[in-house]
Amino acid sequence: MCAWEEPGIVAWDLFATGPATAAPAAWAGFAPPGERADPFDGLWLMRSLCESVEIRMVDGRMRLRLRYGGKGNAERL
């Protein structure tokens, strides 16, 4: 995990602990989790709390970049 501050924003990079076989589907996390458990169910919570969630594959590992600006700072993203 890596965290830093940008003007009005706190950002985090979270890396998967092991090699990822594939990134989640582009639409993952835009709807609440269904009845069946899915490894990416937590994305809905992240997308609900953060103004920006980026998912990328970096050197064979999945990276989540989260940005939280707090109330009134989302327009700075």
Tab-separated table of C-alpha atoms in Angstrom:
chain	number	residue	atom	x	y	z
A	1	MET	CA	0.000	0.000	0.000
A	2	CYS	CA	1.153	3.495	-0.815
A	3	ALA	CA	-0.634	6.678	0.266
A	4	TRP	CA	-0.099	10.344	-0.572
A	5	GLU	CA	-1.835	13.690	-0.460
A	6	GLU	CA	-2.768	15.881	-3.378
A	7	PRO	CA	-4.401	19.305	-2.922
A	8	GLY	CA	-7.686	18.487	-1.154
A	9	ILE	CA	-7.381	14.766	-1.866
A	10	VAL	CA	-5.973	11.667	-0.184
A	11	ALA	CA	-4.933	8.889	-2.566
A	12	TRP	CA	-3.955	5.243	-2.095
A	13	ASP	CA	-2.454	2.585	-4.317
A	14	LEU	CA	-3.365	-0.932	-3.199
A	15	PHE	CA	-1.616	-3.881	-4.845
A	16	ALA	CA	-2.795	-7.486	-4.928
A	17	THR	CA	-0.553	-9.711	-2.831
A	18	GLY	CA	-0.105	-12.285	-5.580
A	19	PRO	CA	-0.250	-12.410	-9.345
A	20	ALA	CA	-3.698	-11.658	-10.730
A	21	THR	CA	-5.108	-13.778	-13.515
A	22	ALA	CA	-7.260	-10.921	-14.833
A	23	ALA	CA	-8.633	-7.535	-13.869
A	24	PRO	CA	-12.329	-7.361	-13.003
A	25	ALA	CA	-14.843	-6.483	-15.696
A	26	ALA	CA	-15.059	-2.755	-16.498
A	27	TRP	CA	-18.527	-2.555	-14.935
A	28	ALA	CA	-17.544	-4.312	-11.676
A	29	GLY	CA	-18.524	-2.360	-8.587
A	30	PHE	CA	-21.166	-0.129	-10.148
A	31	ALA	CA	-24.009	-2.188	-8.641
A	32	PRO	CA	-24.376	-3.655	-5.140
A	33	PRO	CA	-23.162	-7.231	-4.687
A	34	GLY	CA	-25.573	-9.955	-5.711
A	35	GLU	CA	-26.658	-13.018	-3.771
A	36	ARG	CA	-23.647	-15.044	-4.916
A	37	ALA	CA	-20.265	-14.005	-3.536
A	38	ASP	CA	-17.765	-12.584	-6.005
A	39	PRO	CA	-14.094	-11.742	-5.383
A	40	PHE	CA	-14.739	-8.165	-6.525
A	41	ASP	CA	-17.801	-7.437	-4.343
A	42	GLY	CA	-15.779	-4.913	-2.323
A	43	LEU	CA	-15.448	-2.657	-5.370
A	44	TRP	CA	-19.018	-1.462	-4.872
A	45	LEU	CA	-18.126	-0.168	-1.408
A	46	MET	CA	-14.952	1.485	-2.718
A	47	ARG	CA	-16.835	3.145	-5.560
A	48	SER	CA	-19.486	4.314	-3.074
A	49	LEU	CA	-16.940	5.939	-0.750
A	50	CYS	CA	-14.337	7.298	-3.174
A	51	GLU	CA	-14.621	9.867	-5.925
A	52	SER	CA	-12.253	7.913	-8.154
A	53	VAL	CA	-11.376	4.211	-8.399
A	54	GLU	CA	-8.890	3.067	-11.049
A	55	ILE	CA	-8.117	-0.597	-11.666
A	56	ARG	CA	-5.025	-1.484	-13.658
A	57	MET	CA	-2.722	-4.419	-14.182
A	58	VAL	CA	0.881	-3.445	-13.327
A	59	ASP	CA	3.681	-5.984	-13.772
A	60	GLY	CA	1.210	-8.875	-13.541
A	61	ARG	CA	-0.394	-7.561	-10.329
A	62	MET	CA	-3.687	-5.755	-9.930
A	63	ARG	CA	-3.424	-2.176	-8.670
A	64	LEU	CA	-6.347	-0.245	-7.218
A	65	ARG	CA	-5.895	3.523	-7.060
A	66	LEU	CA	-8.414	5.177	-4.772
A	67	ARG	CA	-8.930	8.911	-4.385
A	68	TYR	CA	-10.992	10.436	-1.618
A	69	GLY	CA	-11.537	14.169	-1.647
A	70	GLY	CA	-14.197	14.568	0.961
A	71	LYS	CA	-17.255	16.735	0.695
A	72	GLY	CA	-16.949	19.429	-1.972
A	73	ASN	CA	-13.597	18.265	-3.383
A	74	ALA	CA	-14.751	15.819	-6.064
A	75	GLU	CA	-14.595	18.510	-8.759
A	76	ARG	CA	-10.813	18.709	-8.257
A	77	LEU	CA	-10.340	15.213	-9.675
